[in-house]
CSV table of C-alpha atoms in Angstrom, one decimal:
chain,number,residue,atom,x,y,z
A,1454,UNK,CA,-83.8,67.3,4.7
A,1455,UNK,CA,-81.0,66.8,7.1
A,1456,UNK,CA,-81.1,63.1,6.5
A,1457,UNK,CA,-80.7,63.8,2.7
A,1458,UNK,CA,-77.9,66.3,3.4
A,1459,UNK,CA,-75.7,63.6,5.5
A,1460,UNK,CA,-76.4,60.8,2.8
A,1461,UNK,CA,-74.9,63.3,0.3
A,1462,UNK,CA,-71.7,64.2,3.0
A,1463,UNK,CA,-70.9,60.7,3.5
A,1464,UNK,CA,-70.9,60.0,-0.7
A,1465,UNK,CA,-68.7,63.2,-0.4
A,1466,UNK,CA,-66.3,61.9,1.8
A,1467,UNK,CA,-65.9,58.5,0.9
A,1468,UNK,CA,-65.8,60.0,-3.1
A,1469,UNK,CA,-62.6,61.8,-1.6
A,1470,UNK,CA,-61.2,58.9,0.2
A,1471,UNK,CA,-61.4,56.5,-2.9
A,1472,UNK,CA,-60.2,59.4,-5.2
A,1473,UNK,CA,-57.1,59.3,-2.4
A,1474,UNK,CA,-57.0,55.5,-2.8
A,1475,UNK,CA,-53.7,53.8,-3.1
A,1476,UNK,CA,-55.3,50.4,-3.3
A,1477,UNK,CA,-58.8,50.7,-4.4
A,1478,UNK,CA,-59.4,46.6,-5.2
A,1479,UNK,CA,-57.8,46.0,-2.0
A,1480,UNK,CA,-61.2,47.8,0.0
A,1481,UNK,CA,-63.0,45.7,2.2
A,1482,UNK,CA,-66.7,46.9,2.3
A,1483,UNK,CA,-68.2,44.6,4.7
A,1484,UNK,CA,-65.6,45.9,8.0
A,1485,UNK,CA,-66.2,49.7,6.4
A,1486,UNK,CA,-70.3,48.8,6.8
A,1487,UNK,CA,-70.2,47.5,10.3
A,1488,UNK,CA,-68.2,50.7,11.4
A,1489,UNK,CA,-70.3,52.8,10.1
A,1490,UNK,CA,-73.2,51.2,11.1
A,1491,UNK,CA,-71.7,51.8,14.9
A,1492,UNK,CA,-70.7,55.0,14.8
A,1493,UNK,CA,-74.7,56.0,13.8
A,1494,UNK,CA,-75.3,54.1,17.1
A,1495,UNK,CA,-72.7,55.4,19.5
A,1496,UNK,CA,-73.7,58.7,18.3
A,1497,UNK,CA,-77.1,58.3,18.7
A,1498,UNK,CA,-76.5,56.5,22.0
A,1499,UNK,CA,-74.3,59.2,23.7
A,1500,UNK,CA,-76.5,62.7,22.3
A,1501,UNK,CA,-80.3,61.0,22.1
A,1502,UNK,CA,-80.6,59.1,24.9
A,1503,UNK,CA,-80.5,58.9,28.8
A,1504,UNK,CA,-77.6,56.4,29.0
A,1505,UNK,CA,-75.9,58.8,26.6
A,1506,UNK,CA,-76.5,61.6,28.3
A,1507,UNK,CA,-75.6,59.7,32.4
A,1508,UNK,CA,-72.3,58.8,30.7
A,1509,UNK,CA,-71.3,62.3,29.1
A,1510,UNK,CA,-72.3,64.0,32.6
A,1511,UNK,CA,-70.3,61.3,34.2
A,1512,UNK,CA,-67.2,61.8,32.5
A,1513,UNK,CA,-67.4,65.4,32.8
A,1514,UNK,CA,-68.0,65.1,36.5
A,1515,UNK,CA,-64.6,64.0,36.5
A,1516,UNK,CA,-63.0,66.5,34.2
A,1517,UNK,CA,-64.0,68.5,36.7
A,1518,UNK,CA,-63.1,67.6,39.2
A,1519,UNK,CA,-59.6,67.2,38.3
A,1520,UNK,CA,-59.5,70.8,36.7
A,1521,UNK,CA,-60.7,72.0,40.6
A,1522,UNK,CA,-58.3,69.8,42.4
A,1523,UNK,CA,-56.0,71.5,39.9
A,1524,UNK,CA,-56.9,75.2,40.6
A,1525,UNK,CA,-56.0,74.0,44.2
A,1526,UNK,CA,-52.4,74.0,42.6
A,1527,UNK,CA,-52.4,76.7,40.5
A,1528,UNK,CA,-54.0,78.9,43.4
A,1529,UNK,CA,-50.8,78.3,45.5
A,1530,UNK,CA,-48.3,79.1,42.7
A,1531,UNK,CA,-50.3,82.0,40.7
A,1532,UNK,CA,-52.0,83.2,43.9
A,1533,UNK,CA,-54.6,86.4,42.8
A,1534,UNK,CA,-54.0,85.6,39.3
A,1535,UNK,CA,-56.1,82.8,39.2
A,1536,UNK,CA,-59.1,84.9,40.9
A,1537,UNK,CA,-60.2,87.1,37.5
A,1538,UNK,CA,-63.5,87.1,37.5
A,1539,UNK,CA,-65.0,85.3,34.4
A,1540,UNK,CA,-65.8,88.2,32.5
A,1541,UNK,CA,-62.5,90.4,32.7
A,1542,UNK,CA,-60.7,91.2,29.5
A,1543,UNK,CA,-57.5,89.8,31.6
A,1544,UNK,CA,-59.0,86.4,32.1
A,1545,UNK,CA,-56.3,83.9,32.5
A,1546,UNK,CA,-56.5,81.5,30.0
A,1547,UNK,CA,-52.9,80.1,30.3
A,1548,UNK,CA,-54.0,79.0,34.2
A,1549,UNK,CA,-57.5,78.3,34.0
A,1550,UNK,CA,-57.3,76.0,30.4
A,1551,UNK,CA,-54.1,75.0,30.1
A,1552,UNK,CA,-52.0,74.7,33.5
A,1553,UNK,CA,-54.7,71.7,34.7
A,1554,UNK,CA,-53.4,69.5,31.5
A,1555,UNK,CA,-49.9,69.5,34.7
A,1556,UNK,CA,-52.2,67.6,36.9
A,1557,UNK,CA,-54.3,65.3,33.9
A,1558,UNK,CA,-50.3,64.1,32.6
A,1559,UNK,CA,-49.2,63.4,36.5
A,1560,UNK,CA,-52.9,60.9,36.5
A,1561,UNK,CA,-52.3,59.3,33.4
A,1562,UNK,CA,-49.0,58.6,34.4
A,1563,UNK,CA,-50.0,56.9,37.5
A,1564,UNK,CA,-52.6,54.8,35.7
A,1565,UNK,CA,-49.7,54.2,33.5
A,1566,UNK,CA,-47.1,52.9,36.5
A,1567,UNK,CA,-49.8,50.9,38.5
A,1568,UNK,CA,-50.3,48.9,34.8
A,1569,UNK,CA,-53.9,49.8,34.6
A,1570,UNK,CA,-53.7,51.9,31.0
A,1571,UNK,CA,-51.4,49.4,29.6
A,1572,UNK,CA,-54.2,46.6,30.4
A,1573,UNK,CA,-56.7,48.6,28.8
A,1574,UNK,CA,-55.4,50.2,26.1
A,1575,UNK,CA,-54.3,46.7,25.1
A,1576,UNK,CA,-57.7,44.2,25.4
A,1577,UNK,CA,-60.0,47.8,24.0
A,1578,UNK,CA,-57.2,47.2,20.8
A,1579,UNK,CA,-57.7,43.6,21.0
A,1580,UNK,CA,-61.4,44.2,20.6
A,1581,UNK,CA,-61.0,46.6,17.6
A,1582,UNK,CA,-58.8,44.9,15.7
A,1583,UNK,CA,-61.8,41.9,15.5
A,1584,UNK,CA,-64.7,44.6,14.3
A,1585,UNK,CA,-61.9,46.8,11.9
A,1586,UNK,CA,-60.6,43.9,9.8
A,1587,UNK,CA,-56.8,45.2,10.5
A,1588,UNK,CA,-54.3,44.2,12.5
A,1589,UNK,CA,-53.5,44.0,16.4
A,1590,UNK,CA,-50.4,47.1,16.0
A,1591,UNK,CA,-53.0,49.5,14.2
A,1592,UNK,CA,-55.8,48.6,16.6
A,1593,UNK,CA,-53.9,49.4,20.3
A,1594,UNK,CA,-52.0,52.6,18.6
A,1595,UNK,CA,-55.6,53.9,18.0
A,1596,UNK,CA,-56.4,53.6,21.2
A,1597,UNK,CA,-53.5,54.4,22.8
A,1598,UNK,CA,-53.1,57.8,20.7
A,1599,UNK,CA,-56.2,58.4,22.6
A,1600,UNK,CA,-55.0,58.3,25.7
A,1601,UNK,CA,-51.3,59.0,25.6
A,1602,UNK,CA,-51.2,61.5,22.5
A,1603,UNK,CA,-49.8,61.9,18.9
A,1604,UNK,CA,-46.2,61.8,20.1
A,1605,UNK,CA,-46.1,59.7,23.3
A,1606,UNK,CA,-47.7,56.4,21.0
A,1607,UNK,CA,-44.8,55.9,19.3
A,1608,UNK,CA,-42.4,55.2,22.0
A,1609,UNK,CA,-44.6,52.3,23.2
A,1610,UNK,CA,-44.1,51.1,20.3
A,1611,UNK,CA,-40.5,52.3,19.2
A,1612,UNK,CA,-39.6,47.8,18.6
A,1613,UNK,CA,-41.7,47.5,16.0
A,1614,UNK,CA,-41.2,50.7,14.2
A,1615,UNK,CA,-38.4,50.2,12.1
A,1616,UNK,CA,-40.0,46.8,10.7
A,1617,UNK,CA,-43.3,48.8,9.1
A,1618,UNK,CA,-43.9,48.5,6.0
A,1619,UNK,CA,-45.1,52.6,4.7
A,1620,UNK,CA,-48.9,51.6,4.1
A,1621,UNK,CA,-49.0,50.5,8.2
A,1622,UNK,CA,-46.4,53.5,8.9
A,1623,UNK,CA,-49.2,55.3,7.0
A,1624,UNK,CA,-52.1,53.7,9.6
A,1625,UNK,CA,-50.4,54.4,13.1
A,1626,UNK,CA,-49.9,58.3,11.9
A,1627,UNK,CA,-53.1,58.5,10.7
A,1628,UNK,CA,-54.7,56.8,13.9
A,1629,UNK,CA,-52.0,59.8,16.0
A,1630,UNK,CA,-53.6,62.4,14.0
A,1631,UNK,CA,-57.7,61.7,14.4
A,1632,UNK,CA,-57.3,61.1,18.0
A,1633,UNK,CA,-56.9,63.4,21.0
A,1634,UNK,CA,-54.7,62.8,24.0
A,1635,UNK,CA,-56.2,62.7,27.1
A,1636,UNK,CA,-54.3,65.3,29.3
A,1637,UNK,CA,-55.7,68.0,26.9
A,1638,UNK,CA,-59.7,66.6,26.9
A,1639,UNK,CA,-59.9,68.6,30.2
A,1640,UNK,CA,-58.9,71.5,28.8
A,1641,UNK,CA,-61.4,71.1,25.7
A,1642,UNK,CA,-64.3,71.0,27.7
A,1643,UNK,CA,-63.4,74.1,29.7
A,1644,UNK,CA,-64.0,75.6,26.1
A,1645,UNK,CA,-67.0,73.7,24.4
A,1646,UNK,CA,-69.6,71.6,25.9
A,1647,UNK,CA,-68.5,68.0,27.0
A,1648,UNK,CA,-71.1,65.4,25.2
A,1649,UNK,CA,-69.3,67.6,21.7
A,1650,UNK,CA,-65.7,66.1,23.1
A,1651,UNK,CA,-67.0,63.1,24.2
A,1652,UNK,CA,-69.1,62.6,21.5
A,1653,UNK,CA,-65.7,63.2,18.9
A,1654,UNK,CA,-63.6,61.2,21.0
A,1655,UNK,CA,-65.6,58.2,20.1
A,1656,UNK,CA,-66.9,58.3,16.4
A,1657,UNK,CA,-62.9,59.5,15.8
A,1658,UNK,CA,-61.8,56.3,16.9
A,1659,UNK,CA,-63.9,54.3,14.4
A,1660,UNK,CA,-63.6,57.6,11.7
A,1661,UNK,CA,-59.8,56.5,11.9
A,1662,UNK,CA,-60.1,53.3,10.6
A,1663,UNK,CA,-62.9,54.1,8.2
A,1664,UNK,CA,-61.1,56.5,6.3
A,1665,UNK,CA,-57.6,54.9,6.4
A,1666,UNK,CA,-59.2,51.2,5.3
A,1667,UNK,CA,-60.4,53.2,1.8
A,1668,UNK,CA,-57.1,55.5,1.4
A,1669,UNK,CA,-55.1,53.2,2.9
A,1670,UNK,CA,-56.2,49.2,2.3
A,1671,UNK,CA,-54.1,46.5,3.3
A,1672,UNK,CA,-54.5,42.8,5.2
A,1673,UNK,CA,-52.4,41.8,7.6
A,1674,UNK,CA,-51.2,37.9,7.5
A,1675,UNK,CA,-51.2,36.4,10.8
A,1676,UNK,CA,-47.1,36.1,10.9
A,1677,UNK,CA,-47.0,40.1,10.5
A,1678,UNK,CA,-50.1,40.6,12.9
A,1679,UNK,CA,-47.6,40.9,16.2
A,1680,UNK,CA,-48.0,43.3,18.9
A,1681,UNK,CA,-44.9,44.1,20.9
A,1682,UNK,CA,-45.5,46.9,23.5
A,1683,UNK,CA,-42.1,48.5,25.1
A,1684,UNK,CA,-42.5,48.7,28.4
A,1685,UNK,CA,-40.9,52.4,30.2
A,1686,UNK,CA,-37.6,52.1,31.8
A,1687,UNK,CA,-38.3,50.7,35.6
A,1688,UNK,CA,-38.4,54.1,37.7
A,1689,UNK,CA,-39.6,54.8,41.3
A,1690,UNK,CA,-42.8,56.0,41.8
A,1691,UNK,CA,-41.9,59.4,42.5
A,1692,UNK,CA,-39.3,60.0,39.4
A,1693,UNK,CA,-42.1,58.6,37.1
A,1694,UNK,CA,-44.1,61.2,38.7
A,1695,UNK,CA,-42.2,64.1,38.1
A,1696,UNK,CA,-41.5,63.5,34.3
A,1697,UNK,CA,-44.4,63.5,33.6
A,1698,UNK,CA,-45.7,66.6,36.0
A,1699,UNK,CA,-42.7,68.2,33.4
A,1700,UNK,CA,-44.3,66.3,30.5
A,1701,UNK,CA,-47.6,68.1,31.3
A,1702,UNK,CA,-45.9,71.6,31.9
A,1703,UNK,CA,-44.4,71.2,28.5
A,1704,UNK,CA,-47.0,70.5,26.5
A,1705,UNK,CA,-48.8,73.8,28.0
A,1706,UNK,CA,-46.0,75.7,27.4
A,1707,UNK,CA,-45.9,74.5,24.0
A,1708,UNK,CA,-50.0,75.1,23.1
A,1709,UNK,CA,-49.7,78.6,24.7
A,1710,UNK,CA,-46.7,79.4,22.2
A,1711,UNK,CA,-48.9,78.2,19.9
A,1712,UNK,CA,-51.6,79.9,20.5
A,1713,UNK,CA,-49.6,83.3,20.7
A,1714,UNK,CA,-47.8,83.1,17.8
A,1715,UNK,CA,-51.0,81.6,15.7
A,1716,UNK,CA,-53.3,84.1,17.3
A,1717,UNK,CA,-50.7,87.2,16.2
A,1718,UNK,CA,-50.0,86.0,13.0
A,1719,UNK,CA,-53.6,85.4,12.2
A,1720,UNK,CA,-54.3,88.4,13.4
A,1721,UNK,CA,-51.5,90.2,11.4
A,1722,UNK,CA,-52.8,88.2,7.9
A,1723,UNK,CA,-56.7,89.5,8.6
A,1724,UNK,CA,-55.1,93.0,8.8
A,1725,UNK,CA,-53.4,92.8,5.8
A,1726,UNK,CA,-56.3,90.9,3.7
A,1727,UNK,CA,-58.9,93.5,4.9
A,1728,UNK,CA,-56.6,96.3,4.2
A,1729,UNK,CA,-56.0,95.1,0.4
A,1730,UNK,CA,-59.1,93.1,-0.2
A,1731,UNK,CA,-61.5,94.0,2.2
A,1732,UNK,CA,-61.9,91.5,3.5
A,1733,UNK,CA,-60.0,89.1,6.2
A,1734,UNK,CA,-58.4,85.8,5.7
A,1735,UNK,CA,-60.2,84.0,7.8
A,1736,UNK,CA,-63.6,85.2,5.9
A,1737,UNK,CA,-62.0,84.1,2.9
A,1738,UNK,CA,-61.1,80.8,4.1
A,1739,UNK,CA,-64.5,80.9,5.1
A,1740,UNK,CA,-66.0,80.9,1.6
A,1741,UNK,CA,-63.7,78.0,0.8
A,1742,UNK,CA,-64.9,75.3,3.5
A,1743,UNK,CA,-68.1,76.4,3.6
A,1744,UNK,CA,-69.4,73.7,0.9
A,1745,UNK,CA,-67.8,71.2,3.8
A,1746,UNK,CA,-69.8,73.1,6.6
A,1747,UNK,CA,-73.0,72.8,4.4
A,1748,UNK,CA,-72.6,68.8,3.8
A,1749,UNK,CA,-71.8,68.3,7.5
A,1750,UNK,CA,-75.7,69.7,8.0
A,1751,UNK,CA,-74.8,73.3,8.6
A,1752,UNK,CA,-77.5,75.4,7.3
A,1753,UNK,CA,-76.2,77.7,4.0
A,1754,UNK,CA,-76.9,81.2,6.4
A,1755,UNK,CA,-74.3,79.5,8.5
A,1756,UNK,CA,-71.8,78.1,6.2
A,1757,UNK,CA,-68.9,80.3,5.7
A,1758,UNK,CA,-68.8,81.5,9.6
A,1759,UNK,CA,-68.6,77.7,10.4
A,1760,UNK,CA,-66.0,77.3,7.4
A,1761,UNK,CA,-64.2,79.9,8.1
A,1762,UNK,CA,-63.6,78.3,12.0
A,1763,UNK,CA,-63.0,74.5,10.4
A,1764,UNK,CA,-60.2,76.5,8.4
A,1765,UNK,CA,-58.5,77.9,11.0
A,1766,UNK,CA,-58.3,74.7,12.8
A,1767,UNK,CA,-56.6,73.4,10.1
A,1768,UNK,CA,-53.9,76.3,9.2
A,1769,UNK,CA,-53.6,76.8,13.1
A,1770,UNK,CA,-55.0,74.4,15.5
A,1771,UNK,CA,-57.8,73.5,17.7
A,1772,UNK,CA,-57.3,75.5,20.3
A,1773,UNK,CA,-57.2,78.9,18.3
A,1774,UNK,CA,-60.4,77.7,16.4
A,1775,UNK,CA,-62.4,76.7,19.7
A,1776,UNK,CA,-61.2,80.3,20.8
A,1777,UNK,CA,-63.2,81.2,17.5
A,1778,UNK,CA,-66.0,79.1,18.2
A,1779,UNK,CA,-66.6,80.9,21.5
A,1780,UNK,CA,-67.0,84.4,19.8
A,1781,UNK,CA,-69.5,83.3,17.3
A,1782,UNK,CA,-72.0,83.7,19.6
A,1783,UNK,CA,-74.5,84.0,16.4
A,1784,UNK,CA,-74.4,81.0,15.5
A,1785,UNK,CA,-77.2,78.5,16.3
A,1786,UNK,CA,-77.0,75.5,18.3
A,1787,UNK,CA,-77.0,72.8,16.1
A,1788,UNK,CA,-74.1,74.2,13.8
A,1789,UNK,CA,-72.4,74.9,17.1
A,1790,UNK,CA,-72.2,71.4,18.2
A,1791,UNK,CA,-71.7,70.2,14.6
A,1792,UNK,CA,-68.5,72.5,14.0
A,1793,UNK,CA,-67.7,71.1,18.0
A,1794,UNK,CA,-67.3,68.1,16.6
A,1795,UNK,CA,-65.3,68.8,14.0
A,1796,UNK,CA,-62.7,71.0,15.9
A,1797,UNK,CA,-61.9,67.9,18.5
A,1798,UNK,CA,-58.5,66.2,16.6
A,1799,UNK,CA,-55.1,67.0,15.7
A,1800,UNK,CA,-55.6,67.4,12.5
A,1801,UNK,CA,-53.9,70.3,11.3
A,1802,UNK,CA,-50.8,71.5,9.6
A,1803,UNK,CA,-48.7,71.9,12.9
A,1804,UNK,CA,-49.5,67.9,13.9
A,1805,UNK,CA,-47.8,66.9,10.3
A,1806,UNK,CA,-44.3,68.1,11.8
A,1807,UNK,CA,-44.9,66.9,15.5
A,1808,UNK,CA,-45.8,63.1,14.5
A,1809,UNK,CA,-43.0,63.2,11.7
A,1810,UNK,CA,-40.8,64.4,14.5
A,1811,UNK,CA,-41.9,61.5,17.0
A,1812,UNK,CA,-41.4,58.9,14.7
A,1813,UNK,CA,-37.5,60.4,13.1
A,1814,UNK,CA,-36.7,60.4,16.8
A,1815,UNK,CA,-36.9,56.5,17.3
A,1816,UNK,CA,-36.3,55.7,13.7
A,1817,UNK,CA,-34.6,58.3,11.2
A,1818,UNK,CA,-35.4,56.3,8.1
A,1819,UNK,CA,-39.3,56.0,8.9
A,1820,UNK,CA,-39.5,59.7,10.5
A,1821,UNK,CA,-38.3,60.7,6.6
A,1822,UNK,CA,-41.2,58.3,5.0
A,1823,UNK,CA,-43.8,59.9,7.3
A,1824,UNK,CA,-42.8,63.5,6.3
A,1825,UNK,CA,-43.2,62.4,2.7
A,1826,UNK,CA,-46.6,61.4,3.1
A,1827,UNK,CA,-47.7,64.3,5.9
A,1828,UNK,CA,-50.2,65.8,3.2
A,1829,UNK,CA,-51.5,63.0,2.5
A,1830,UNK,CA,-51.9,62.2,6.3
A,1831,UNK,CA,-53.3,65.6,6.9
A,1832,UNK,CA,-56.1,65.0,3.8
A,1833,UNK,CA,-57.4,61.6,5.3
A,1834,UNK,CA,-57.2,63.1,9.0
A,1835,UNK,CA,-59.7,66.0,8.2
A,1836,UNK,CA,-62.0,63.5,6.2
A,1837,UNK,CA,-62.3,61.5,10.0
A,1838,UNK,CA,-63.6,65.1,10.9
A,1839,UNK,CA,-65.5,65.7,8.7
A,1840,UNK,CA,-67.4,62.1,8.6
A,1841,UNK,CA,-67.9,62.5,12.8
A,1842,UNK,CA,-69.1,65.8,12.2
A,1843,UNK,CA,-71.8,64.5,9.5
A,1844,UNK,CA,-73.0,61.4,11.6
A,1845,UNK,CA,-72.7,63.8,14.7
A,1846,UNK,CA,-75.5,66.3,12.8
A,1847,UNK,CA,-77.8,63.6,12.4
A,1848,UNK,CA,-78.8,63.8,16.0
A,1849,UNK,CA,-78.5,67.2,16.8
């Protein structure tokens, strides 16, 4: 039944990407096959198998790791603050989940300075752009939204920019938007289980291209196929260092005032919707992405909590709905991990404004052309969600 349920999601979501289309004789099918073809495999590699499951626990070895030799930090500067025991109402979040994201910037941007990212980031694109059909830009921005986040991709390549036409504009954003960075992926795990994030992280990556190559279809010729990478100003070691230790500090400050003023506000909304209508927004909400739950493979009984959670990723972001995720402790495994899944990408209302806000800070003109099509961005970034989440559910 499950099977029949995902062949029925996937006709769904690519019905809604082709609806979406602003080039629908320009799709390539054959590129569209092969990724889809490898995200059934990657998915069944890393949650039904052995290697799978050696690589997940590896990589969340070293999560771990880093969010300990973090706490060593956060110990010395919070002291007895960061000693709650687990289940006191005062837990504190702001330390435990978001302060190691300091230490996970100050790594990457070492990895960054001794050249190793860079190398990476650019032969993984390389690789991509030979399986995906596009070009060599669209490839290494995917991957390097991965790593260095929504915002940060853009100024590495800030040259080429101004000299996008709006369907590749359209590409990059949506690439931003899919992906994760990885100075938060640490803190994602320290809320659901790892081989969820993991797991997302990968099928996003090919989800990204998927969904933009039917909403978005375009061939690059081989003069416009050119990948110029800015390399950062030349700083010492230790000034690298410290902006991004401050790059990492901000971006917790900034999720925790996200997170308080979402949190209130949703709060604030149930109140009034339960007061008037008896019931709460997020319940309604529920109601409404439940169809989207139930062709992911959520069961029906399960639907509307699991919509109602995919919703308020969407009008709030991640972290609020992973905070959401935790108290549903009704909920079965297999919707857990499929709604997991789902909740691990930027794609939300919030993210619209940030990457519109990157790219008007390097280019005013294109910042205004990526505002005008942030809906649009937003529509074909939750269908990447969705589709993971679908191929996701056939193995759990």
């Amino acid at each position: 039944m499950k099977f029949l349920i995902a062949i029925i999601g996937l006709l769904v979501v690519f019905g809604l990407a082709y609806i979406a289309s602003n080039g629908k004789k320009k799709i390539r099918y054959r590129p569209l096959a092969v990724m889809i073809v490898l995200q059934v495999i990657l998915a069944y590699a890393l949650l039904n198998t052995g290697v799978g499951t050696w690589l997940i626990g590896g990589f969340a070895t070293v999560f771990k790791s880093l969010l300990d030799y973090a706490n060593e930090g956060i110990a010395f500067v919070f002291g007895d603050l960061t000693t709650v025991g687990a289940d006191t109402v005062g837990t504190p979040f702001f330390l435990s989940v978001l302060m190691p994201i300091v230490v996970i910037s100050a790594l990457i941007g070492i990895l960054q300075y001794i050249r190793i990212l860079p190398f990476v980031i650019k032969y993984i694109g390389l690789v991509l752009s030979k399986i995906n059909g596009m070009g060599k830009l669209e490839s290494y921005n995917a991957v390097a939204s991965a790593v260095l986040g929504q915002s940060e991709v853009f100024i590495s390549v800030k040259k080429q920019i101004g000299l996008l036409p709006k369907h590749r504009l359209y590409t990059l954003c949506a690439s931003a938007m899919s992906t994760v960075s990885m100075s938060i992926v640490g803190a994602y795990m320290s809320m659901i289980d790892p081989k969820y994030v993991v797991t997302a992280l990968v099928l996003n990556l090919f989800g990204g291209f998927i969904i933009a190559s039917i909403v978005n279809p375009y061939e690059v010729t081989e003069e416009e196929d050119i990948l110029e990478v800015q390399d950062e100003d030349k700083q010492s070691f230790f000034e690298m260092l410290g902006e991004y230790i401050l790059d990492g500090f901000k971006v917790a400050i900034i999720v925790a005032a996200m997170l308080i003023g979402f949190v209130a506000l949703i709060a604030l909304v149930n109140g009034i919707f339960s007061s008037v209508l008896g019931i709460s927004f997020q319940e309604l909400l529920g109601y409404v992405f439940a169809p989207f739950a139930f062709i992911m493979g959520v069961p029906w009984k399960e639907a509307i909590q699991a919509g109602s959670i995919m919703a308020t990723k969407m009008v709030s972001n991640e972290f609020v709905a992973m905070l959401a995720l935790a108290k549903e402790t009704a909920l079965s495994a297999r919707t857990t991990g499929i709604v997991s899944v789902f909740l691990v990408s930027f794609a939300n209302f919030s993210s619209i404004g940030i990457i519109a806000g990157a790219v008007k800070g390097l280019h005013e003109k294109q910042g205004n052309v990526v505002a005008r099509f942030g809906l649009k961005l937003l529509y074909g970034a939750s269908l990447v969600s969705v589709l993971s989440a679908i191929i996701a559910g056939l193995f759990l």
